[in-house]
Amino acid sequence: MKQDSTVHNLTDGSVRRQLTRYALPMVAISLLQALYSMTDIIISGHFVGNVGISAINNSGQVLGIVTNIAIGVTMGGNILISQFFGAGDQDRRKEATGTLFSLSLLLGVFGAVLLILFARPMLVALGAPALEQACDYLNICALGLPMIFGYNALSSVLRAVGNSKTPMHIVIAATLLNVALDLLFVGPLQMGTKGAAAATVIAQTLSFLLALLYMLRHRELFELRPRFFKIRPALTASIFKLGIPSALQNTIGSISWLVVTFLINSYGVDVSAGNGVAIKIKDFCQLFTAAMANSAASMIAQTLGAKKFDRAKQVMDETMKITLLISAGMIAIVELFTPQLVAVFTSDAKVAEAAVLNLRIEILAQVFYASFPVYNALAIGAGHSLFAMANSFVNCILFRVVLAVTLNHFFGIVGLYTACMLAPAISVFLGHLYAKSRVWRRSLA
């Protein structure tokens, strides 16, 4: 196979240089996607008010579950394709690419139908304060699910062969479009949360079409031909074996946050809106770690596919050093400038007060989020997605939910935020035990 800028082998050369070269576009993608997501909250907060923030936050929690399923399934395909690429098995890589893409489109359509049917019941169960606006936002965003699944599949294929720059360029274009349409639809056209949702779906469609066009222009590398659109049972089973645990891992996290959101909603629309603002800032701070962990997982999968086990451990160690350093900086910045950061999203004093309280406590958890996702990346790269899922279950259900309900009962909202801050610590310990076990050296997908 011809080697060009479309593919990049990550199994040789300096670990730090290769990791940095591959991860920086992934970090840029995450930052742009954060802007992409934050735009709806920021613009709605200033043009619609606390009702708009609360509606988008609650519907976003539901939409996040389905989106995380897409990310999880396509991560399974990413790891499988990365291992084939690292092993030099180009025929199986192309077959896995076709299977992942076709499967993802099917799942996207199925997810859209389900979300449209059950949007209102889910939001009612969540106790969403701004119910009608939340339903409007969620129903429109559901139409973009096939594009989300399709884009994530194509992006995973590109990242599996070491190409993280093309997805970055695509996200830049989509983010610019989303910001422009948000300003137009929510501002002058006064479409409210419906306009914010429409802007998001149009931008998602652009992402998918640009990724598809790129694959068509490089069809000799990715086998994007009529026979490409085929779901191969054996490869589907492998993708699900790797992807379902990852999807469940993400879904478990989303469900636990739904429980937290339900508890927070009981404090009223201002606290609910403040939580929405705090979530966007916390998510922004976690993006660097998440991007580095995802990059490490792909790089580890390629490296293990080439049976370079010591190099895989080096990738994990280098990633951990970088994420811990950056997270310490994030904590310091947020603690020092919390009111100023919150003011970007809202000018409502009560909403701002709730957001500041949330951030002062929960931002301390960034030190844990800098660690356990990197341990999970080692497990995912080795094909042990079940470990990452179990680690997430312990963190999110056994600790976050139980602690949140308990501490909320005894200490109110401060106890609830403290529970969310402490919960991820357990996953750091379990991840360390996994890395020390060296079981990842003996098993591949």
Tab-separated table of C-alpha atoms in Angstrom, residues 4-405:
chain	number	residue	atom	x	y	z
A	4	ASP	CA	1.306	9.114	2.071
A	5	SER	CA	-0.205	11.773	4.279
A	6	THR	CA	-3.454	9.818	4.359
A	7	VAL	CA	-1.960	7.101	6.594
A	8	HIS	CA	0.676	7.190	9.297
A	9	ASN	CA	2.377	4.255	11.017
A	10	LEU	CA	2.643	4.878	14.765
A	11	THR	CA	4.660	1.779	15.661
A	12	ASP	CA	8.139	3.233	15.054
A	13	GLY	CA	10.142	6.317	16.030
A	14	SER	CA	10.140	8.450	19.166
A	15	VAL	CA	7.095	7.688	21.318
A	16	ARG	CA	6.744	11.269	22.543
A	17	ARG	CA	7.143	12.750	19.064
A	18	GLN	CA	4.717	10.304	17.464
A	19	LEU	CA	2.185	10.713	20.268
A	20	THR	CA	2.350	14.493	20.102
A	21	ARG	CA	2.110	14.562	16.312
A	22	TYR	CA	-0.905	12.269	16.343
A	23	ALA	CA	-2.648	13.652	19.446
A	24	LEU	CA	-2.460	17.403	18.801
A	25	PRO	CA	-5.045	17.316	15.973
A	26	MET	CA	-7.218	15.156	18.243
A	27	VAL	CA	-6.923	17.765	20.992
A	28	ALA	CA	-7.843	20.465	18.477
A	29	ILE	CA	-10.858	18.411	17.396
A	30	SER	CA	-12.001	18.083	21.001
A	31	LEU	CA	-11.608	21.788	21.648
A	32	LEU	CA	-13.531	22.618	18.483
A	33	GLN	CA	-16.283	20.154	19.364
A	34	ALA	CA	-16.491	21.779	22.777
A	35	LEU	CA	-16.971	25.144	21.098
A	36	TYR	CA	-19.481	23.439	18.811
A	37	SER	CA	-21.430	22.243	21.872
A	38	MET	CA	-20.950	25.355	23.997
A	39	THR	CA	-22.234	27.660	21.283
A	40	ASP	CA	-25.821	26.511	21.816
A	41	ILE	CA	-25.589	27.170	25.568
A	42	ILE	CA	-23.818	30.533	25.277
A	43	ILE	CA	-26.072	32.004	22.596
A	44	SER	CA	-29.273	30.587	24.107
A	45	GLY	CA	-28.199	31.847	27.534
A	46	HIS	CA	-27.922	35.412	26.257
A	47	PHE	CA	-30.920	35.402	23.874
A	48	VAL	CA	-33.346	32.978	25.578
A	49	GLY	CA	-32.217	33.041	29.222
A	50	ASN	CA	-32.096	30.416	31.957
A	51	VAL	CA	-34.983	28.493	30.382
A	52	GLY	CA	-32.925	27.958	27.220
A	53	ILE	CA	-29.853	26.848	29.163
A	54	SER	CA	-31.873	24.401	31.264
A	55	ALA	CA	-33.673	22.982	28.211
A	56	ILE	CA	-30.478	22.378	26.261
A	57	ASN	CA	-28.714	20.920	29.305
A	58	ASN	CA	-31.489	18.399	30.042
A	59	SER	CA	-32.041	17.335	26.434
A	60	GLY	CA	-28.271	17.240	25.973
A	61	GLN	CA	-27.996	14.690	28.794
A	62	VAL	CA	-30.426	12.386	26.949
A	63	LEU	CA	-28.807	12.992	23.560
A	64	GLY	CA	-25.441	12.278	25.134
A	65	ILE	CA	-26.440	8.680	25.840
A	66	VAL	CA	-27.127	7.965	22.168
A	67	THR	CA	-24.056	9.887	21.021
A	68	ASN	CA	-21.897	7.899	23.431
A	69	ILE	CA	-23.251	4.676	21.933
A	70	ALA	CA	-22.067	5.920	18.524
A	71	ILE	CA	-18.660	6.781	19.936
A	72	GLY	CA	-18.389	3.428	21.697
A	73	VAL	CA	-19.314	1.300	18.684
A	74	THR	CA	-17.039	3.221	16.347
A	75	MET	CA	-14.252	3.003	18.928
A	76	GLY	CA	-14.570	-0.777	18.634
A	77	GLY	CA	-14.088	-0.448	14.885
A	78	ASN	CA	-11.194	1.943	15.420
A	79	ILE	CA	-9.317	-0.525	17.632
A	80	LEU	CA	-9.941	-3.456	15.274
A	81	ILE	CA	-8.830	-1.487	12.200
A	82	SER	CA	-5.803	-0.100	14.085
A	83	GLN	CA	-4.689	-3.624	14.982
A	84	PHE	CA	-5.115	-4.810	11.376
A	85	PHE	CA	-3.139	-1.785	10.190
A	86	GLY	CA	-0.365	-2.372	12.719
A	87	ALA	CA	-0.181	-6.038	11.686
A	88	GLY	CA	-0.041	-5.104	7.966
A	89	ASP	CA	-3.297	-6.939	7.113
A	90	GLN	CA	-4.717	-4.461	4.585
A	91	ASP	CA	-7.459	-6.718	3.187
A	92	ARG	CA	-9.024	-7.237	6.604
A	93	ARG	CA	-8.606	-3.548	7.370
A	94	LYS	CA	-10.660	-2.601	4.301
A	95	GLU	CA	-13.329	-5.194	5.069
A	96	ALA	CA	-13.588	-3.921	8.643
A	97	THR	CA	-13.887	-0.360	7.336
A	98	GLY	CA	-16.847	-1.235	5.133
A	99	THR	CA	-18.558	-3.182	7.879
A	100	LEU	CA	-18.142	-0.393	10.434
A	101	PHE	CA	-19.495	2.282	8.102
A	102	SER	CA	-22.552	0.303	6.990
A	103	LEU	CA	-23.331	-0.822	10.531
A	104	SER	CA	-23.018	2.719	11.894
A	105	LEU	CA	-25.467	4.180	9.381
A	106	LEU	CA	-28.010	1.497	10.250
A	107	LEU	CA	-27.624	2.147	13.980
A	108	GLY	CA	-27.936	5.899	13.405
A	109	VAL	CA	-31.307	5.567	11.671
A	110	PHE	CA	-32.555	3.170	14.348
A	111	GLY	CA	-31.422	5.522	17.129
A	112	ALA	CA	-33.130	8.516	15.517
A	113	VAL	CA	-36.468	6.711	15.360
A	114	LEU	CA	-36.244	5.600	18.996
A	115	LEU	CA	-35.245	9.038	20.238
A	116	ILE	CA	-38.102	10.785	18.430
A	117	LEU	CA	-40.596	8.273	19.859
A	118	PHE	CA	-39.388	8.498	23.457
A	119	ALA	CA	-38.015	12.056	23.754
A	120	ARG	CA	-40.867	13.443	25.826
A	121	PRO	CA	-41.225	10.473	28.233
A	122	MET	CA	-37.488	10.566	28.968
A	123	LEU	CA	-37.502	14.306	29.645
A	124	VAL	CA	-40.590	13.992	31.845
A	125	ALA	CA	-38.886	11.237	33.846
A	126	LEU	CA	-35.835	13.487	34.172
A	127	GLY	CA	-38.021	16.256	35.637
A	128	ALA	CA	-36.832	18.794	33.054
A	129	PRO	CA	-37.996	22.249	34.256
A	130	ALA	CA	-38.284	23.705	30.714
A	131	LEU	CA	-40.053	20.685	29.218
A	132	GLU	CA	-41.444	22.068	25.942
A	133	GLN	CA	-38.221	23.781	24.933
A	134	ALA	CA	-36.237	20.650	25.825
A	135	CYS	CA	-38.557	18.478	23.697
A	136	ASP	CA	-38.183	20.827	20.731
A	137	TYR	CA	-34.403	20.726	20.978
A	138	LEU	CA	-34.193	16.946	21.404
A	139	ASN	CA	-36.629	16.063	18.589
A	140	ILE	CA	-34.736	18.171	16.058
A	141	CYS	CA	-31.320	16.917	17.200
A	142	ALA	CA	-32.558	13.333	16.786
A	143	LEU	CA	-32.647	13.930	13.024
A	144	GLY	CA	-28.872	14.342	13.060
A	145	LEU	CA	-28.127	10.942	14.604
A	146	PRO	CA	-27.430	9.142	11.284
A	147	MET	CA	-24.897	11.885	10.521
A	148	ILE	CA	-23.314	11.521	13.986
A	149	PHE	CA	-22.944	7.752	13.592
A	150	GLY	CA	-21.708	8.065	10.007
A	151	TYR	CA	-19.149	10.753	10.765
A	152	ASN	CA	-17.828	8.952	13.840
A	153	ALA	CA	-17.371	5.777	11.782
A	154	LEU	CA	-15.405	7.544	9.048
A	155	SER	CA	-13.381	9.540	11.569
A	156	SER	CA	-12.518	6.318	13.440
A	157	VAL	CA	-11.275	4.729	10.217
A	158	LEU	CA	-9.025	7.709	9.490
A	159	ARG	CA	-7.634	7.780	13.031
A	160	ALA	CA	-7.013	4.027	12.900
A	161	VAL	CA	-4.515	4.534	10.077
A	162	GLY	CA	-2.815	7.423	11.866
A	163	ASN	CA	-4.644	10.279	10.108
A	164	SER	CA	-5.897	12.680	12.765
A	165	LYS	CA	-5.472	15.874	10.721
A	166	THR	CA	-8.309	15.332	8.254
A	167	PRO	CA	-10.961	14.941	10.992
A	168	MET	CA	-9.593	18.156	12.536
A	169	HIS	CA	-10.064	20.089	9.284
A	170	ILE	CA	-13.600	18.741	8.970
A	171	VAL	CA	-14.526	19.759	12.516
A	172	ILE	CA	-13.127	23.266	11.927
A	173	ALA	CA	-15.515	23.719	9.001
A	174	ALA	CA	-18.483	22.301	10.912
A	175	THR	CA	-17.785	24.421	14.007
A	176	LEU	CA	-17.612	27.647	12.009
A	177	LEU	CA	-20.901	26.794	10.321
A	178	ASN	CA	-22.559	25.920	13.634
A	179	VAL	CA	-21.519	29.199	15.268
A	180	ALA	CA	-22.706	31.251	12.296
A	181	LEU	CA	-26.074	29.476	12.113
A	182	ASP	CA	-26.570	29.675	15.891
A	183	LEU	CA	-26.084	33.422	15.787
A	184	LEU	CA	-28.512	33.713	12.869
A	185	PHE	CA	-31.238	31.310	14.014
A	186	VAL	CA	-31.295	32.168	17.746
A	187	GLY	CA	-30.466	35.855	17.289
A	188	PRO	CA	-32.161	37.766	14.431
A	189	LEU	CA	-34.558	34.946	13.448
A	190	GLN	CA	-35.539	34.365	17.122
A	191	MET	CA	-36.064	30.616	16.676
A	192	GLY	CA	-35.080	29.869	20.283
A	193	THR	CA	-33.948	26.350	21.174
A	194	LYS	CA	-35.349	25.076	17.854
A	195	GLY	CA	-32.867	27.288	16.038
A	196	ALA	CA	-29.970	26.068	18.163
A	197	ALA	CA	-30.907	22.460	17.391
A	198	ALA	CA	-31.302	23.139	13.662
A	199	ALA	CA	-27.856	24.763	13.525
A	200	THR	CA	-26.349	21.699	15.195
A	201	VAL	CA	-27.977	19.230	12.787
A	202	ILE	CA	-26.911	21.197	9.706
A	203	ALA	CA	-23.311	21.349	10.979
A	204	GLN	CA	-23.358	17.589	11.724
A	205	THR	CA	-24.537	16.949	8.178
A	206	LEU	CA	-21.628	18.966	6.821
A	207	SER	CA	-19.170	16.906	8.929
A	208	PHE	CA	-20.509	13.655	7.540
A	209	LEU	CA	-20.522	14.802	3.915
A	210	LEU	CA	-16.973	16.173	4.088
A	211	ALA	CA	-15.670	12.938	5.627
A	212	LEU	CA	-17.489	10.879	3.005
A	213	LEU	CA	-16.087	13.030	0.190
A	214	TYR	CA	-12.557	12.559	1.538
A	215	MET	CA	-12.985	8.789	1.643
A	216	LEU	CA	-14.299	8.790	-1.919
A	217	ARG	CA	-11.246	10.719	-3.094
A	218	HIS	CA	-8.994	8.055	-1.493
A	219	ARG	CA	-11.065	5.010	-2.354
A	220	GLU	CA	-8.003	2.980	-3.310
A	221	LEU	CA	-6.928	3.094	0.353
A	222	PHE	CA	-10.334	2.577	1.949
A	223	GLU	CA	-12.142	0.451	-0.665
A	224	LEU	CA	-15.141	2.792	-0.788
A	225	ARG	CA	-16.885	0.974	-3.652
A	226	PRO	CA	-20.290	-0.757	-4.058
A	227	ARG	CA	-18.974	-3.933	-2.438
A	228	PHE	CA	-17.843	-1.753	0.473
A	229	PHE	CA	-21.433	-1.423	1.741
A	230	LYS	CA	-21.647	-4.849	3.308
A	231	ILE	CA	-22.071	-5.919	6.919
A	232	ARG	CA	-19.793	-8.939	7.395
A	233	PRO	CA	-20.997	-11.101	10.323
A	234	ALA	CA	-17.573	-12.121	11.678
A	235	LEU	CA	-16.217	-8.570	11.624
A	236	THR	CA	-19.481	-7.230	13.028
A	237	ALA	CA	-19.090	-9.632	15.951
A	238	SER	CA	-15.534	-8.384	16.531
A	239	ILE	CA	-16.622	-4.730	16.352
A	240	PHE	CA	-19.416	-5.389	18.835
A	241	LYS	CA	-17.086	-7.372	21.099
A	242	LEU	CA	-14.800	-4.353	21.307
A	243	GLY	CA	-17.387	-1.622	20.853
A	244	ILE	CA	-20.330	-2.661	23.025
A	245	PRO	CA	-18.303	-2.546	26.254
A	246	SER	CA	-17.017	0.889	25.216
A	247	ALA	CA	-20.551	2.012	24.365
A	248	LEU	CA	-21.834	0.650	27.677
A	249	GLN	CA	-18.951	2.344	29.463
A	250	ASN	CA	-19.988	5.695	27.976
A	251	THR	CA	-23.684	4.971	28.531
A	252	ILE	CA	-23.128	4.042	32.179
A	253	GLY	CA	-21.435	7.398	32.645
A	254	SER	CA	-24.301	9.206	30.927
A	255	ILE	CA	-26.933	7.389	33.007
A	256	SER	CA	-25.144	8.266	36.221
A	257	TRP	CA	-25.131	11.917	35.169
A	258	LEU	CA	-28.856	11.645	34.433
A	259	VAL	CA	-29.376	10.638	38.071
A	260	VAL	CA	-27.280	13.604	39.174
A	261	THR	CA	-29.232	15.900	36.833
A	262	PHE	CA	-32.519	14.585	38.274
A	263	LEU	CA	-31.326	15.407	41.795
A	264	ILE	CA	-30.140	18.861	40.713
A	265	ASN	CA	-33.414	19.607	38.888
A	266	SER	CA	-35.233	19.302	42.228
A	267	TYR	CA	-33.504	22.545	43.287
A	268	GLY	CA	-35.243	24.560	40.533
A	269	VAL	CA	-34.566	26.057	37.125
A	270	ASP	CA	-31.788	28.429	38.253
A	271	VAL	CA	-29.708	25.630	39.794
A	272	SER	CA	-30.491	23.439	36.776
A	273	ALA	CA	-29.262	26.170	34.448
A	274	GLY	CA	-26.188	26.715	36.633
A	275	ASN	CA	-25.434	23.020	36.359
A	276	GLY	CA	-25.678	23.310	32.579
A	277	VAL	CA	-23.091	26.098	32.582
A	278	ALA	CA	-20.778	24.213	34.964
A	279	ILE	CA	-21.003	21.043	32.857
A	280	LYS	CA	-19.819	22.871	29.748
A	281	ILE	CA	-16.812	24.319	31.564
A	282	LYS	CA	-15.939	20.994	33.219
A	283	ASP	CA	-16.340	19.154	29.934
A	284	PHE	CA	-14.047	21.667	28.268
A	285	CYS	CA	-11.400	20.996	30.912
A	286	GLN	CA	-11.695	17.239	30.383
A	287	LEU	CA	-11.409	17.431	26.618
A	288	PHE	CA	-7.632	17.472	26.579
A	289	THR	CA	-7.411	14.315	28.689
A	290	ALA	CA	-10.118	12.569	26.662
A	291	ALA	CA	-8.391	13.432	23.381
A	292	MET	CA	-5.034	12.250	24.679
A	293	ALA	CA	-6.573	9.005	25.977
A	294	ASN	CA	-8.325	8.299	22.678
A	295	SER	CA	-5.105	9.013	20.807
A	296	ALA	CA	-3.196	6.708	23.123
A	297	ALA	CA	-5.758	3.919	22.595
A	298	SER	CA	-5.332	4.039	18.804
A	299	MET	CA	-1.546	4.249	19.079
A	300	ILE	CA	-1.442	1.388	21.591
A	301	ALA	CA	-3.672	-0.745	19.342
A	302	GLN	CA	-1.332	-0.227	16.379
A	303	THR	CA	1.698	-0.933	18.572
A	304	LEU	CA	0.237	-4.104	20.090
A	305	GLY	CA	-0.819	-5.230	16.614
A	306	ALA	CA	2.880	-5.053	15.744
A	307	LYS	CA	3.645	-6.931	19.035
A	308	LYS	CA	5.752	-4.079	20.446
A	309	PHE	CA	4.625	-4.442	24.054
A	310	ASP	CA	7.224	-2.251	25.775
A	311	ARG	CA	6.410	0.565	23.366
A	312	ALA	CA	2.719	0.303	24.292
A	313	LYS	CA	3.615	0.816	27.966
A	314	GLN	CA	5.749	3.813	27.000
A	315	VAL	CA	2.779	5.336	25.173
A	316	MET	CA	0.668	5.027	28.327
A	317	ASP	CA	3.381	6.527	30.544
A	318	GLU	CA	4.029	9.491	28.247
A	319	THR	CA	0.314	10.185	27.933
A	320	MET	CA	-0.146	10.100	31.716
A	321	LYS	CA	2.649	12.622	32.304
A	322	ILE	CA	1.103	15.067	29.831
A	323	THR	CA	-2.489	14.745	31.094
A	324	LEU	CA	-1.549	15.186	34.759
A	325	LEU	CA	0.429	18.340	33.987
A	326	ILE	CA	-2.346	19.899	31.909
A	327	SER	CA	-5.075	18.980	34.409
A	328	ALA	CA	-3.180	20.661	37.245
A	329	GLY	CA	-3.107	23.816	35.153
A	330	MET	CA	-6.830	23.539	34.387
A	331	ILE	CA	-7.701	23.242	38.070
A	332	ALA	CA	-5.664	26.342	38.919
A	333	ILE	CA	-7.214	28.412	36.114
A	334	VAL	CA	-10.808	27.478	36.961
A	335	GLU	CA	-10.364	28.051	40.712
A	336	LEU	CA	-8.839	31.479	40.062
A	337	PHE	CA	-11.265	32.663	37.371
A	338	THR	CA	-14.541	30.820	38.038
A	339	PRO	CA	-16.833	33.907	38.081
A	340	GLN	CA	-15.295	35.245	34.871
A	341	LEU	CA	-15.695	31.898	33.092
A	342	VAL	CA	-19.323	31.595	34.178
A	343	ALA	CA	-20.054	35.152	32.990
A	344	VAL	CA	-19.300	34.049	29.417
A	345	PHE	CA	-22.452	31.906	29.534
A	346	THR	CA	-24.922	33.907	31.602
A	347	SER	CA	-25.540	37.303	33.182
A	348	ASP	CA	-28.235	35.941	35.526
A	349	ALA	CA	-26.945	36.327	39.107
A	350	LYS	CA	-28.737	33.266	40.516
A	351	VAL	CA	-27.621	31.004	37.672
A	352	ALA	CA	-24.050	32.299	38.004
A	353	GLU	CA	-24.039	31.691	41.766
A	354	ALA	CA	-25.150	28.071	41.280
A	355	ALA	CA	-22.568	27.467	38.558
A	356	VAL	CA	-19.711	28.923	40.617
A	357	LEU	CA	-20.524	26.702	43.617
A	358	ASN	CA	-20.594	23.636	41.372
A	359	LEU	CA	-17.287	24.441	39.694
A	360	ARG	CA	-15.380	25.325	42.871
A	361	ILE	CA	-15.968	21.777	44.139
A	362	GLU	CA	-16.161	19.504	41.098
A	363	ILE	CA	-13.186	20.906	39.193
A	364	LEU	CA	-10.892	19.188	41.727
A	365	ALA	CA	-11.843	15.850	40.138
A	366	GLN	CA	-9.770	16.747	37.078
A	367	VAL	CA	-6.739	15.128	38.686
A	368	PHE	CA	-8.597	11.786	38.621
A	369	TYR	CA	-9.872	12.332	35.076
A	370	ALA	CA	-6.250	12.867	34.037
A	371	SER	CA	-5.381	9.341	35.167
A	372	PHE	CA	-7.989	6.625	34.799
A	373	PRO	CA	-8.923	7.287	31.117
A	374	VAL	CA	-5.263	6.706	30.229
A	375	TYR	CA	-5.281	3.363	32.056
A	376	ASN	CA	-8.500	2.537	30.208
A	377	ALA	CA	-6.787	3.454	26.925
A	378	LEU	CA	-4.245	0.690	27.546
A	379	ALA	CA	-7.064	-1.797	28.125
A	380	ILE	CA	-9.070	-0.661	25.093
A	381	GLY	CA	-6.006	-0.737	22.851
A	382	ALA	CA	-5.385	-4.333	23.933
A	383	GLY	CA	-8.985	-5.304	23.181
A	384	HIS	CA	-10.011	-5.447	26.853
A	385	SER	CA	-12.989	-3.138	26.535
A	386	LEU	CA	-14.772	-5.146	29.230
A	387	PHE	CA	-12.281	-3.936	31.827
A	388	ALA	CA	-12.858	-0.300	30.846
A	389	MET	CA	-16.622	-0.882	31.077
A	390	ALA	CA	-16.322	-2.506	34.520
A	391	ASN	CA	-14.090	0.316	35.701
A	392	SER	CA	-16.680	2.829	34.545
A	393	PHE	CA	-19.483	0.910	36.276
A	394	VAL	CA	-17.659	0.966	39.607
A	395	ASN	CA	-16.918	4.670	39.235
A	396	CYS	CA	-20.283	5.859	37.934
A	397	ILE	CA	-22.838	3.563	39.562
A	398	LEU	CA	-21.312	2.118	42.727
A	399	PHE	CA	-19.637	5.370	43.700
A	400	ARG	CA	-21.094	8.410	41.878
A	401	VAL	CA	-24.779	7.484	42.118
A	402	VAL	CA	-24.648	5.992	45.614
A	403	LEU	CA	-22.513	8.833	46.962
A	404	ALA	CA	-24.634	11.463	45.217
A	405	VAL	CA	-27.912	10.184	46.657
